Coordinates of C-alpha atoms in Angstrom, one line a residue:
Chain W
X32 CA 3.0 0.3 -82.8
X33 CA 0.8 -0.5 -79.7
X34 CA -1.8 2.7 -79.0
X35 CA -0.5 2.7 -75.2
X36 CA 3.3 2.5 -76.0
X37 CA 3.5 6.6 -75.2
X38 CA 1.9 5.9 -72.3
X39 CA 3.5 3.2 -71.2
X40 CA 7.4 5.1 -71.7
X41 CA 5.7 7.9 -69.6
X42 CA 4.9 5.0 -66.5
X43 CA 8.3 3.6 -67.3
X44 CA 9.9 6.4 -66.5
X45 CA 8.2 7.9 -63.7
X46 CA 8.6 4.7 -61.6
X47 CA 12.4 5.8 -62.1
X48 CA 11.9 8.7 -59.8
X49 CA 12.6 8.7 -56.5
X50 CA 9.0 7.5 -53.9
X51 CA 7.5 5.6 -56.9
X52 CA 7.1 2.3 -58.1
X53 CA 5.8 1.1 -61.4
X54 CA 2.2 0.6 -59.7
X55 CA 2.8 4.1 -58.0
X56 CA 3.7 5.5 -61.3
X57 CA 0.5 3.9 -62.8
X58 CA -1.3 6.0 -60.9
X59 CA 0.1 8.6 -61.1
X60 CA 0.1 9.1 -64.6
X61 CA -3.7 7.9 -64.5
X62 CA -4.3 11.0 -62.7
X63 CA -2.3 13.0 -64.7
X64 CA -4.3 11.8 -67.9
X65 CA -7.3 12.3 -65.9
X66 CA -6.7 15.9 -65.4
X67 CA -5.0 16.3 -68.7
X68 CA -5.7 20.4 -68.8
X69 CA -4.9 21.0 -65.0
X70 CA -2.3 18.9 -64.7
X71 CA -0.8 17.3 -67.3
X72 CA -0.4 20.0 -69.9
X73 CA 1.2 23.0 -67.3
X74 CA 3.5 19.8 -66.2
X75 CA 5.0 19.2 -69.8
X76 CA 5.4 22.8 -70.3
X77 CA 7.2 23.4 -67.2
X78 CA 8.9 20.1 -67.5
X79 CA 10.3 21.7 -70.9
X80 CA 11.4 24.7 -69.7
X81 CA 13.0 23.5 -66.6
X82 CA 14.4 21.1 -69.2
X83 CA 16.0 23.9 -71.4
X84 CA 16.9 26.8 -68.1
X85 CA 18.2 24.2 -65.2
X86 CA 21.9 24.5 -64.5
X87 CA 24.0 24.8 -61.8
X88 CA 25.4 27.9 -60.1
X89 CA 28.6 28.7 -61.1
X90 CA 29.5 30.4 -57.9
X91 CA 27.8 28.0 -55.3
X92 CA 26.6 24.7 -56.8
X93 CA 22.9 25.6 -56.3
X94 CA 20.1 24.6 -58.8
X95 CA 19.0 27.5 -60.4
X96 CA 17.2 28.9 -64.1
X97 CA 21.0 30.8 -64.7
X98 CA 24.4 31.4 -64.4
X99 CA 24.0 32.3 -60.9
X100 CA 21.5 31.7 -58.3
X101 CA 19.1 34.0 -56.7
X102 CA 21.1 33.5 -52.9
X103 CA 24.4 34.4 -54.8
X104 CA 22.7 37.8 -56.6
X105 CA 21.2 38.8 -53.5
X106 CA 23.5 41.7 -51.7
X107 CA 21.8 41.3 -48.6
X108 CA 23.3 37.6 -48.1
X109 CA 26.7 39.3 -48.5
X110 CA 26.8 39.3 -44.5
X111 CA 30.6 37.3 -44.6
X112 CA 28.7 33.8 -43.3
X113 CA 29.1 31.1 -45.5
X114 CA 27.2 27.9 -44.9
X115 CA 28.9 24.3 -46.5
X116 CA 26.4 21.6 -47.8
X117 CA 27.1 18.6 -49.1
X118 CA 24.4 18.1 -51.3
X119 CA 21.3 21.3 -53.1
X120 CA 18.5 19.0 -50.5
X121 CA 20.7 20.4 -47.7
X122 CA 20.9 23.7 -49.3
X123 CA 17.0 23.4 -49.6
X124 CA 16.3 21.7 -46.1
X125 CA 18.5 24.5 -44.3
X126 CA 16.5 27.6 -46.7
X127 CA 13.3 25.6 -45.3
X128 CA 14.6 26.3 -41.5
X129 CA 14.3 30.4 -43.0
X130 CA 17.1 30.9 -40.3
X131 CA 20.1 31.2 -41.7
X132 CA 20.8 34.5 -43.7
X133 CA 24.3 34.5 -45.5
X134 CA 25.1 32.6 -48.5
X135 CA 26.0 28.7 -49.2
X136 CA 28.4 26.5 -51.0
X137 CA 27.6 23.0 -52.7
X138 CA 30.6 20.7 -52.3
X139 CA 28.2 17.8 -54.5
X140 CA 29.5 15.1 -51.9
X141 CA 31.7 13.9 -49.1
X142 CA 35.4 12.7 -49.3
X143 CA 34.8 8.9 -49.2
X144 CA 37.7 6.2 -49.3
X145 CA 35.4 3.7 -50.4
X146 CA 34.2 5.4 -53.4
X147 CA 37.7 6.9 -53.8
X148 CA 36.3 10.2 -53.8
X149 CA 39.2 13.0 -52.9
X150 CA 39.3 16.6 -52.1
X151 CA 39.9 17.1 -56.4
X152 CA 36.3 15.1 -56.6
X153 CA 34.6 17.8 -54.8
X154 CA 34.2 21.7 -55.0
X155 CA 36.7 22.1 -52.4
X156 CA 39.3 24.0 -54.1
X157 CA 36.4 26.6 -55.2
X158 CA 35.4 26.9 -51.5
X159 CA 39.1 27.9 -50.8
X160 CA 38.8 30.5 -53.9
X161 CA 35.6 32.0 -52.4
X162 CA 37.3 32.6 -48.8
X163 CA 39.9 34.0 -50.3
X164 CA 37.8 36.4 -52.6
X165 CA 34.6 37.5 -51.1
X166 CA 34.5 38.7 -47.8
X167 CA 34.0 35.9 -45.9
X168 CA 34.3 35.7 -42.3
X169 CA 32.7 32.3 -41.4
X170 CA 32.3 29.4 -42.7
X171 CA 29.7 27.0 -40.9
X172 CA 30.0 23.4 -41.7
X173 CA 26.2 21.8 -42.1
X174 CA 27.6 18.7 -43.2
X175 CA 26.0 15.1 -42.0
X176 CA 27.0 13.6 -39.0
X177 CA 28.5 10.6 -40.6
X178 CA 31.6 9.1 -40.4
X179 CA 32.2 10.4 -44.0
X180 CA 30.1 13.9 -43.1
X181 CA 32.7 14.4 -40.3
X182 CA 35.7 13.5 -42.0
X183 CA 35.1 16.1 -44.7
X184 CA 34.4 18.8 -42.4
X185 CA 38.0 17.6 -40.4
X186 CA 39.5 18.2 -43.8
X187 CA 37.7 21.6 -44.9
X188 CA 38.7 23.1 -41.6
X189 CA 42.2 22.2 -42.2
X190 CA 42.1 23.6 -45.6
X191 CA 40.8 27.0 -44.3
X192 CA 42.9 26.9 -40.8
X193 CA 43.9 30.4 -39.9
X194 CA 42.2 32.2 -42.5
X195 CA 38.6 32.4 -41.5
X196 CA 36.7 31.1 -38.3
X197 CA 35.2 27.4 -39.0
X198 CA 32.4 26.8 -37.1
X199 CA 30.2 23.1 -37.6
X200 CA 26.3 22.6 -36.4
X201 CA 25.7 20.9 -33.3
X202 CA 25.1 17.6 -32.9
X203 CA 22.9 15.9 -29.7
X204 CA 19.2 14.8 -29.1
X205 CA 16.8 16.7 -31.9
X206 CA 13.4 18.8 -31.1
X207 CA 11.1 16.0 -29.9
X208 CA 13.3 13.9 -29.5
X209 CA 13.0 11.0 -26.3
X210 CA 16.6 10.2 -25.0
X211 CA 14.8 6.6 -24.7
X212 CA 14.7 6.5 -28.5
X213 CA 18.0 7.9 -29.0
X214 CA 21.2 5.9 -30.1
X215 CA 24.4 5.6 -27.6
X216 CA 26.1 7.8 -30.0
X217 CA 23.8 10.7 -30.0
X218 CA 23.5 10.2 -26.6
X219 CA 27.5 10.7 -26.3
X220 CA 27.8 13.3 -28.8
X221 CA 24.7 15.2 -26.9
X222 CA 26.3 14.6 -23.6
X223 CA 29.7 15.8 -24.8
X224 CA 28.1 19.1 -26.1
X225 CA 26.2 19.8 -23.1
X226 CA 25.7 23.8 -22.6
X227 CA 25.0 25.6 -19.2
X228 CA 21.1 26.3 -18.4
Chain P
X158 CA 22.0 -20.1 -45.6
X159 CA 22.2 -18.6 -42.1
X160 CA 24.5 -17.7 -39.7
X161 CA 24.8 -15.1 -36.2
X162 CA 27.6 -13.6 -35.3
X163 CA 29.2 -10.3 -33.8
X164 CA 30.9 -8.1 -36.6
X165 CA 32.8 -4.5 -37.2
X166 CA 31.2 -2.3 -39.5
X167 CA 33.6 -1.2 -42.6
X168 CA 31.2 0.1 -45.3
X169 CA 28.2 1.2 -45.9
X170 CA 26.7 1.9 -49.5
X171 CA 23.0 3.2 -50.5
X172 CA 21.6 0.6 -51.9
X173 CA 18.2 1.6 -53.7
X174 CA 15.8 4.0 -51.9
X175 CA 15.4 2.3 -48.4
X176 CA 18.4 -0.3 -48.2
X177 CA 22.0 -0.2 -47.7
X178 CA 24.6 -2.6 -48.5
X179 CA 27.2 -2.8 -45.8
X180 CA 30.2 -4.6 -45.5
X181 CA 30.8 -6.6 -41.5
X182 CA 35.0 -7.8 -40.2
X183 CA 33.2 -10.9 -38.7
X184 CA 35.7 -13.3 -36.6
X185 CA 34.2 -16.2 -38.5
X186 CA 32.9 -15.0 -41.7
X187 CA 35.6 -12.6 -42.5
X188 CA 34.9 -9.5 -44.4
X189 CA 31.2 -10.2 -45.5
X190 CA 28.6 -8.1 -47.5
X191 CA 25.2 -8.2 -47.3
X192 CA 22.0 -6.0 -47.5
X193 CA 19.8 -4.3 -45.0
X194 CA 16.4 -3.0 -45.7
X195 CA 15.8 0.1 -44.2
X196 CA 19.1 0.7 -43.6
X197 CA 18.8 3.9 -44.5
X198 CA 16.0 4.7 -42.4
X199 CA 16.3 7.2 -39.4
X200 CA 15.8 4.2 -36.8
X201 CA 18.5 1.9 -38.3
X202 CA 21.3 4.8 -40.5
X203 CA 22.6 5.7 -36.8
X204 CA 23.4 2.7 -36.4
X205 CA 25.4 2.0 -39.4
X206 CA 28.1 4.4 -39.3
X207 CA 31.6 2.5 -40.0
X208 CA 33.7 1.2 -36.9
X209 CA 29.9 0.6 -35.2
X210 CA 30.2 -3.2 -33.1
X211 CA 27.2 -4.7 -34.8
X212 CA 25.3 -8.1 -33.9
X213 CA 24.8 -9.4 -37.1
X214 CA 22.2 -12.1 -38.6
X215 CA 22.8 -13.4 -42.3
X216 CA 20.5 -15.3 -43.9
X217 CA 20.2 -16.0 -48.1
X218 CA 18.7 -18.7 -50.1
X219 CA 21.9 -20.1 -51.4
X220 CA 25.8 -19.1 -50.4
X221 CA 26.6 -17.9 -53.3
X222 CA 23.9 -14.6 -52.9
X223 CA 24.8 -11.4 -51.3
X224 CA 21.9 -12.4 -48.7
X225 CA 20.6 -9.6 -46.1
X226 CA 21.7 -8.7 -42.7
X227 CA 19.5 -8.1 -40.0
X228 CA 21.6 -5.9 -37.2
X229 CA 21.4 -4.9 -33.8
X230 CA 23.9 -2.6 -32.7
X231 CA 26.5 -3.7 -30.1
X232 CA 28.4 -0.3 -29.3
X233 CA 29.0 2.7 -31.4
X234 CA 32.3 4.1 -31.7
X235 CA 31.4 6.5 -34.4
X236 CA 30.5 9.0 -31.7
X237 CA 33.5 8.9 -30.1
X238 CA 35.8 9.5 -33.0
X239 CA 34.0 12.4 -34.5
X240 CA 35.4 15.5 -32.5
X241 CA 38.8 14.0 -32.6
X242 CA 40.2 14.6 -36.1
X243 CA 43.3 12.1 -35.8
X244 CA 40.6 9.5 -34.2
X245 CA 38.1 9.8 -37.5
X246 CA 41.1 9.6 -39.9
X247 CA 42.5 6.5 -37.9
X248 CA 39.6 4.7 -38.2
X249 CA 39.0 5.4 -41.8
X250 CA 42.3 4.0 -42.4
X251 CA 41.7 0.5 -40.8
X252 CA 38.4 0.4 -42.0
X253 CA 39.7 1.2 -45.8
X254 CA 42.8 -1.3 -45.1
X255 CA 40.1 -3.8 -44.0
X256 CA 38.1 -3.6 -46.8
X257 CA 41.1 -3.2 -49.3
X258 CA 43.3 -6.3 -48.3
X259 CA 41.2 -9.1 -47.1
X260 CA 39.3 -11.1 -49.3
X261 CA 35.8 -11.5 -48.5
X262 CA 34.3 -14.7 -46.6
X263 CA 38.1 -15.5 -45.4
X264 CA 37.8 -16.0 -41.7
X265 CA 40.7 -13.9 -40.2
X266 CA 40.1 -14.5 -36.4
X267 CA 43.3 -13.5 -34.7
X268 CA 43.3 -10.2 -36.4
X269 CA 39.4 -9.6 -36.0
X270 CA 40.5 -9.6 -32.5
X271 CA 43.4 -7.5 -32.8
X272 CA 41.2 -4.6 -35.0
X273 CA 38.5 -4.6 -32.4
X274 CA 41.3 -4.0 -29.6
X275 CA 42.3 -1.1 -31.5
X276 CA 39.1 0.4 -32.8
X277 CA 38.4 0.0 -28.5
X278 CA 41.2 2.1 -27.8
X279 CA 40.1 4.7 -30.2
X280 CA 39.5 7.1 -27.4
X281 CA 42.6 6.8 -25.7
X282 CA 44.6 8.7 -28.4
X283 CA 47.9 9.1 -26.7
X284 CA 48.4 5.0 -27.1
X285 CA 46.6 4.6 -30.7
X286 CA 49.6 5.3 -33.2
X287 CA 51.4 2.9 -31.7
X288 CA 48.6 0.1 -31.0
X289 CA 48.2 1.1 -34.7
X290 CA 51.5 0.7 -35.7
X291 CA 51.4 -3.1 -34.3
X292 CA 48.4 -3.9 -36.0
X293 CA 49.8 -2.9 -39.3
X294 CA 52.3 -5.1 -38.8
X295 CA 49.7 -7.7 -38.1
X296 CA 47.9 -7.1 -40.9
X297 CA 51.4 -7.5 -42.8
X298 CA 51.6 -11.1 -41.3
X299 CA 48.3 -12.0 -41.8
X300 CA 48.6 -11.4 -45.5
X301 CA 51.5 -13.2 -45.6
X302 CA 54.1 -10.4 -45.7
X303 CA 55.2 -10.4 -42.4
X304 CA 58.6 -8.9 -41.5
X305 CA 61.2 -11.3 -39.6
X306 CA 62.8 -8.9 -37.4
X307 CA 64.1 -11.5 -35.0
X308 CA 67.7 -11.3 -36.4
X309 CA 69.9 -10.0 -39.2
X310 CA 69.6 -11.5 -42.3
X311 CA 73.7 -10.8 -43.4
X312 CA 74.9 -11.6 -40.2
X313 CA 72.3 -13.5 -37.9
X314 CA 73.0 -10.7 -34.9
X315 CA 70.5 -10.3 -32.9
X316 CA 72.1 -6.7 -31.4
X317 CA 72.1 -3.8 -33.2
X318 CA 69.5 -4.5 -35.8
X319 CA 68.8 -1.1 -37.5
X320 CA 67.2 -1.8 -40.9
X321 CA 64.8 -3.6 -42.9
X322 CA 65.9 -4.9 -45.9
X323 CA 62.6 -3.9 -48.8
X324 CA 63.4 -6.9 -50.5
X325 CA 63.1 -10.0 -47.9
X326 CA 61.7 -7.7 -45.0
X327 CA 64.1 -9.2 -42.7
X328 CA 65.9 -6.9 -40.2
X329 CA 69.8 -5.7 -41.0
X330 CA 72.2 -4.6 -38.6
X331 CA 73.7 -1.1 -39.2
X332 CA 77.1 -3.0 -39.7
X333 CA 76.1 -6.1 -41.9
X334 CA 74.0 -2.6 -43.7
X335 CA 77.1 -0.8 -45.0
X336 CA 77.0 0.6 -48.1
X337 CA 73.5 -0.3 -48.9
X338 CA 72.1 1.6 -46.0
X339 CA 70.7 4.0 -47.7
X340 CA 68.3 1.4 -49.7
X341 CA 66.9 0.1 -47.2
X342 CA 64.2 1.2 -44.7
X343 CA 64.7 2.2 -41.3
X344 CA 64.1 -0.1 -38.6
X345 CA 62.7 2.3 -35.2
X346 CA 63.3 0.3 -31.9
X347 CA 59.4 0.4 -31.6
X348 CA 58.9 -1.9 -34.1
X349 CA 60.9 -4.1 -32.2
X350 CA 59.0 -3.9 -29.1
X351 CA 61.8 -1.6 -27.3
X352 CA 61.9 2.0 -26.5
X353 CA 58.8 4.2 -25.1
X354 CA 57.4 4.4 -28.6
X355 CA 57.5 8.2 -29.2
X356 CA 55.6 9.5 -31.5
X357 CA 58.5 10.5 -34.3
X358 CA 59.5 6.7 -34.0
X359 CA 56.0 5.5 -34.3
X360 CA 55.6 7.7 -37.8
X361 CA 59.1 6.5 -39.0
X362 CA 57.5 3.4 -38.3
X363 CA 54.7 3.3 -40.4
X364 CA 56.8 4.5 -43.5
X365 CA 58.3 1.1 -43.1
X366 CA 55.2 -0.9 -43.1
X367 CA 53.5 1.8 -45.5
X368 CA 56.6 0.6 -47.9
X369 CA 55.4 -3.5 -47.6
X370 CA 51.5 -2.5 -47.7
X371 CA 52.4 -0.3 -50.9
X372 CA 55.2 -2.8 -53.0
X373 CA 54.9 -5.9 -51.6
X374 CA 50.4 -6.7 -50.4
X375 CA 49.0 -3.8 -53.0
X376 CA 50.7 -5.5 -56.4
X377 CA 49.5 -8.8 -54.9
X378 CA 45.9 -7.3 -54.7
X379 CA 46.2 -6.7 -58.6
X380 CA 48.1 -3.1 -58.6
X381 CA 45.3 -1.2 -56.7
X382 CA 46.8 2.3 -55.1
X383 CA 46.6 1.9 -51.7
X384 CA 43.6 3.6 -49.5
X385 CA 43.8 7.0 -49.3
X386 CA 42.3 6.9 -45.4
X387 CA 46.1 5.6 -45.1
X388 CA 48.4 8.2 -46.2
X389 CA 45.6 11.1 -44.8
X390 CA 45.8 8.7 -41.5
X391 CA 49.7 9.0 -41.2
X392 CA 49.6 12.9 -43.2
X393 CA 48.0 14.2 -40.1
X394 CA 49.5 12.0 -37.5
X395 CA 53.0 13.9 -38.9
X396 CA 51.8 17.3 -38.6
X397 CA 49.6 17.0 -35.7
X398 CA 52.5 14.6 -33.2
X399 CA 55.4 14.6 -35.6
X400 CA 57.4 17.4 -34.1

């Protein structure tokens, strides 16, 4: 058994994650050896125990350390808004934004004809169940503007027609954004959802 | 290997980190696959959104590899469709028919022509079921299953032709029909090219061609169900402009 073949499983595998490469990951866990008793040691143990607590919430679909998620215990979110995501990094991106105050659901995809993914693939019929049980009075679709994004929010909104207001983000040119830069469809889409100044 | 040429966007998949995988209706290529790098970067994953009118450069070392595209975007209908919910599940339905019937590198011209017609009409969605409609029936033909509605099949009349036999998809008239009207499909003057094309005929319509696409080219294809952009395509086309 070579002397390196630990350390050489550990490179292997961090080059699986997402960013890195196997020389990236070289480094990486260079460093990490490097600063074995700042880095290295705190990252195994948390590595564990994230390892042994992760699980998704039952109620939303958020990554959390138990049954439910912190968002879902907290009664102030109660505030009847309910904000669809397709994926926990949307959940994550829109908590980054520190705007939005009500609670979330994690449908873990889009409906996708390609992929055969249906309505049953996704956590559709729990969205349904948690209109119909919690007091919701919005539901905000914060899904991608993709052909696939779109298509799912079509759907969801029929699903939940007449029982709650549906309301989706806007789409058109982004902060910072130079129309010069912009595609024809944002352009359109902008242009189409033009608001009085 | 190289080739240029102007294509329809049917599918895009993540392929790795950075790249995509997307599949191009080409008039001369056919259906074709190939990889772009980046294509899932913010400059080029606009871009590549399915139904998009792409200018597409192929290149590979031999035929046989998937190669990689290099694309420059033509026009983007994707924009267009989004608000409209009958518009988005329209053009998930030709774009999943697409990618489900034809094989790949088989140059279908005539209909390339035909679906880019119809993807252009896409915001005019008063006409579509019925542009739709006809290009079913196109796509029928081109996979060798069109329907011969020129005369009955019993009787040769050309009058009075109410039917489609499931079996030979040729038309029957409601008196050559008889007793065995009731297994076969109905034929809607607007498949004939007559009437205004109202919207309940268009739908009665497309369960006649739904019937060929789902007995007669599906088996062919090995048994496959067929896309489910279909049958949500002509779901909502009922409840939204059936009545």
């Amino acid at each position: 058994m070579s002397s390196t073949q630990s350390i050489e499983a550990l490179i292997d595998l961090m080059a699986r994650l997402p960013g890195l490469g196997p020389r990236s990951a070289r480094r990486a866990v260079l460093h990490l050896i490097r600063k074995r008793a700042l880095l290295l040691t705190p990252l195994a143990d948390v590595m564990t125990e994230v390892a042994q607590t992760a699980r998704e919430c039952l109620n939303c679909g958020n990554v959390g350390t138990a049954d439910t998620c912190d968002i879902c215990n907290d009664a102030r979110r109660a505030n009847g808004e309910l904000c669809v995501v397709e994926d926990v990094a949307d959940l994550w991106a829109m908590e980054r934004s520190g705007v939005f105050k009500g609670r979330y659901h994690v449908l873990g995809g889009t409906l996708s004809a390609l992929d055969s993914i249906g309505p049953e693939d996704l956590s559709i019929p729990r969205l349904v169940d948690r209109v119909s049980s919690e007091a919701i009075s919005e539901v905000i679709l914060a899904l991608n503007a993709t052909v696939d994004g779109q298509t799912t929010a079509h759907y969801i909104a029929d699903q939940l027609e007449g029982r709650v207001t549906v309301s989706s983000l806007a789409q058109g040119v982004p902060i910072g954004g130079e129309l010069d830069y912009l595609d024809d469809g944002t352009i359109t889409a902008a242009l189409r959802a033009r608001k009085r100044v | 290997m190289e080739w240029r040429d102007q294509g329809i966007l049917l599918a895009v998949r993540r392929h790795g980190e950075t790249s995509a995988i997307i599949e191009v209706f080409t008039p001369s290529h056919g259906v074709h696959a190939g990889v772009v790098r980046g294509g899932t970067s913010r400059k080029i994953a606009p871009i590549l959104q399915p139904g998009a009118q792409l200018d597409v450069a192929w290149r590979a070392r031999l035929d046989e590899h998937i190669g990689a595209f290099t694309v420059e975007p033509v026009r983007s209908r994707a924009a267009v469709v989004m608000g409209d919910r009958l518009a988005l599940a329209g053009l998930n339905a030709v774009a999943g028919l697409l990618t489900f019937c034809l094989a790949e590198r088989e140059a279908h011209p005539a209909l390339y022509r035909r679906t880019e017609a119809l993807l252009d009409l896409l915001d005019a969605m008063d006409l579509w079921p019925l542009a739709y409609l006809r290009w079913e029936l196109a796509l029928l033909e081109e996979m060798g299953f069109g329907l011969d509605l020129s005369a009955c099949a019993v009787t040769g009349a050309r009058v009075g032709l109410a039917y489609v036999s499931p079996r030979s998809g040729r038309a029957v008239t409601e008196a050559a029909a008889g007793i065995w009207a009731d297994r076969l499909l109905p034929l809607p003057s607007v498949l004939l090219g007559q009437g205004d094309g109202d919207d309940a005929e268009v739908l009665t319509g497309l369960g006649t061609t739904g019937y060929f696409l789902e007995h007669r080219v599906a088996p062919e294809l090995g048994h496959h169900p067929l896309p489910a952009a279909r049958a949500r395509f002509v779901e909502l086309f009922a409840r939204l402009r059936g009545s």
